[in-house]
CSV table of C-alpha atoms in Angstrom, one decimal:
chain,number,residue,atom,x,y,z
A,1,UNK,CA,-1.6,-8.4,-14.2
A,2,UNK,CA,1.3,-9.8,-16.1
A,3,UNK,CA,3.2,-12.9,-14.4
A,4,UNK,CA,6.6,-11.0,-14.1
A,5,UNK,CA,4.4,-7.9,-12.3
A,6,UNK,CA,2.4,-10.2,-9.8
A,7,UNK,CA,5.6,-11.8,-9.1
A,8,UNK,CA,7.1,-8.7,-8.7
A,9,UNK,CA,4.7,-7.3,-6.1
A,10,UNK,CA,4.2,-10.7,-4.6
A,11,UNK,CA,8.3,-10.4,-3.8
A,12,UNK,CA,7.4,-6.7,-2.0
A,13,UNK,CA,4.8,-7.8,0.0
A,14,UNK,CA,6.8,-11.0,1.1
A,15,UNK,CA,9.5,-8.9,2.3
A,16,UNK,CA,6.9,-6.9,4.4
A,17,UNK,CA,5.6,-10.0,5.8
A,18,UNK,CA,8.6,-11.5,6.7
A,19,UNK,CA,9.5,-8.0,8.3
A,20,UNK,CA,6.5,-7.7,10.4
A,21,UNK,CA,6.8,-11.2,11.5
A,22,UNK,CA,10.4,-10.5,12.9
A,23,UNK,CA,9.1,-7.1,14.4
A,24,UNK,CA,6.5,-9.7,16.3
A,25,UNK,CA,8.9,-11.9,17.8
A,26,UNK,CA,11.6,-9.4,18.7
A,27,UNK,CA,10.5,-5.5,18.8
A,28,UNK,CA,13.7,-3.9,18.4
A,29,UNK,CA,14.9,-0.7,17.0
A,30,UNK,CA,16.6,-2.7,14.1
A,31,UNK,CA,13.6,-5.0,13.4
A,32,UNK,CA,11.5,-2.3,14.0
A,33,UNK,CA,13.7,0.1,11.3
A,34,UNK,CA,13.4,-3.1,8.9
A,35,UNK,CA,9.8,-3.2,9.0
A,36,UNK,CA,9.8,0.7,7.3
A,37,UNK,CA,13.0,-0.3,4.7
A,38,UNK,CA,10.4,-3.1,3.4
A,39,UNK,CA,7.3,-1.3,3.5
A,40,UNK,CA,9.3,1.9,1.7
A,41,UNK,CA,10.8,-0.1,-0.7
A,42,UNK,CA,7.4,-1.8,-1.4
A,43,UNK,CA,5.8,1.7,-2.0
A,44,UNK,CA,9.2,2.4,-4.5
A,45,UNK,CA,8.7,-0.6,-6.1
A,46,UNK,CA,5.1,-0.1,-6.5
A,47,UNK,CA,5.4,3.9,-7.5
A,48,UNK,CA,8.1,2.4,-10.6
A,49,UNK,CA,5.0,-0.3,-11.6
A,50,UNK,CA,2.3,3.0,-11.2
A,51,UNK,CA,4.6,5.2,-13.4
A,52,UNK,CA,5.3,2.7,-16.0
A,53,UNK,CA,1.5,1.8,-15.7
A,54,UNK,CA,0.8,5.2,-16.5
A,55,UNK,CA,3.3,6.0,-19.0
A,56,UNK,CA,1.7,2.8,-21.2
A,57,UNK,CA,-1.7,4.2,-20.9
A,58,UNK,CA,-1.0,8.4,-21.7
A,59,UNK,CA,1.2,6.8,-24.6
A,60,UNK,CA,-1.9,4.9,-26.1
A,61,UNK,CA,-4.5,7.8,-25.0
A,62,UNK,CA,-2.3,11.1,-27.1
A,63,UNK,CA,-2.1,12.1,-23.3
A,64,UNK,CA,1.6,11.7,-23.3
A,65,UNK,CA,4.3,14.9,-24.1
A,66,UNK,CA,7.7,14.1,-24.5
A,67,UNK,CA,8.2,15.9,-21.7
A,68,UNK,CA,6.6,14.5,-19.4
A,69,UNK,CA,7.7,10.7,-20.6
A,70,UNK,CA,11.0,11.9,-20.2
A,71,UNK,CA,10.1,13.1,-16.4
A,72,UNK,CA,8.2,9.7,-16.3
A,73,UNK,CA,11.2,7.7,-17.2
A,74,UNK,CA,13.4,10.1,-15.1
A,75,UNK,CA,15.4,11.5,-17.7
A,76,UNK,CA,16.7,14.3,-19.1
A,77,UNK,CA,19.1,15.3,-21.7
A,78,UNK,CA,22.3,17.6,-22.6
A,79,UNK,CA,23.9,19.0,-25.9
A,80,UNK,CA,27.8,18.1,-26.1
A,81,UNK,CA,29.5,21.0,-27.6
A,82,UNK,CA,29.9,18.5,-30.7
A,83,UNK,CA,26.0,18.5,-30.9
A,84,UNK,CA,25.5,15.3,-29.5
A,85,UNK,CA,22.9,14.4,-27.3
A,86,UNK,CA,23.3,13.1,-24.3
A,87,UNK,CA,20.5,11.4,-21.9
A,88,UNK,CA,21.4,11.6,-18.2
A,89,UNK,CA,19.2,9.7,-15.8
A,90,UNK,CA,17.6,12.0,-13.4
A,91,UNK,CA,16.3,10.4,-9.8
A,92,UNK,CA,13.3,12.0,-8.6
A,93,UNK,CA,12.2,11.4,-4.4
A,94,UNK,CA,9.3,9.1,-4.4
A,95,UNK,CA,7.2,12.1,-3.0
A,96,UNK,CA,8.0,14.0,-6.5
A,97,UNK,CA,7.8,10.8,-8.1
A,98,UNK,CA,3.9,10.4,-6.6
A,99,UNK,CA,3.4,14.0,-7.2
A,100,UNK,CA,4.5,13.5,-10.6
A,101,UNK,CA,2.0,10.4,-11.4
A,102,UNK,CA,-1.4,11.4,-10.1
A,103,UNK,CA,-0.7,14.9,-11.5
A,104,UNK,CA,-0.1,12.7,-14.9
A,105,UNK,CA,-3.3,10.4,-13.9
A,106,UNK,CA,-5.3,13.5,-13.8
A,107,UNK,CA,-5.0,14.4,-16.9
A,108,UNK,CA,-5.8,11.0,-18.3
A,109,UNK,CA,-8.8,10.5,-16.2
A,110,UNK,CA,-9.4,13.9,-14.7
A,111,UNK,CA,-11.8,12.9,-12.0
A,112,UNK,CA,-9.2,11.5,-10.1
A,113,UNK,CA,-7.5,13.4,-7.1
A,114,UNK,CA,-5.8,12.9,-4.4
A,115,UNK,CA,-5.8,15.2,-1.4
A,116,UNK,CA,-2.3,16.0,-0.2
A,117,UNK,CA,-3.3,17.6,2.9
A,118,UNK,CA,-4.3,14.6,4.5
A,119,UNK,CA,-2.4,12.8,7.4
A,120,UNK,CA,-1.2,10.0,5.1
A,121,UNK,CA,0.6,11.7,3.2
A,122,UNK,CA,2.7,13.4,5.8
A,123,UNK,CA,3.0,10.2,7.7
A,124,UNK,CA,4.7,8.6,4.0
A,125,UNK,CA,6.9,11.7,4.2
A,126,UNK,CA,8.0,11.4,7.8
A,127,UNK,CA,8.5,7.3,7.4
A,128,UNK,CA,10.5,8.3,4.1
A,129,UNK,CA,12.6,10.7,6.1
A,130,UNK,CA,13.4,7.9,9.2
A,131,UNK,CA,14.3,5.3,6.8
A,132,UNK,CA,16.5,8.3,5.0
A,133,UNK,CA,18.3,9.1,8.3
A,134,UNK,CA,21.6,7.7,8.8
């Protein structure tokens, strides 16, 4: 892993840590609400590395379409009436965004799944949607 990456992740999982260790001392609804902001933001910041990650290797393998890079790097792109091109940034959820990578995964190394119907992933969703509410 390069330096910037493992530095990168190593910043995530401090932030969880640091999280968790206020959750210990003081179990609040606020601490308790931090705790998921890190770990979410750790699985974000992991899913960007993963997609990137994947991006790098479809690119090298032929495996890539300019389709789905452009999903990848979410983007997508409009026609001005002056026939310009325009690219326009496109955020996906980060359970599109997963769906999105191991769908692209499979088709560079198609024994790989993942199962969708497990408890996991709907604990991820519901976790995404309490750190969504307002």
């Amino acid at each position: 892993m390069p330096d910037l990456a493992h530095s990168f992740v190593a910043i995530l999982i401090t932030d969880i840590i640091d999280a968790r260790a206020l959750l210990s001392s003081a179990n609040t609804p606020v601490n308790r609400r931090h705790v998921v902001r890190a770990t979410l933001a750790a699985v974000e910041g992991l899913a960007w590395y993963c997609r990137e990650h994947i991006r790098e290797v479809a690119s090298q393998t032929g495996d890539l379409t300019p389709l789905a890079d452009m999903a990848l790097r979410e983007q997508t792109y409009t026609v001005t009436e002056q026939g310009e091109i325009l690219e326009q940034v496109r955020y996906l959820s980060l359970s599109t965004s997963i769906r999105l990578m191991v769908k692209q995964a499979t088709q560079i190394a198609p024994p790989f799944r993942v199962d969708f119907g497990e408890t996991g992933w709907k604990s991820l969703k519901d976790a995404i949607a309490i750190r969504n509410r307002t």
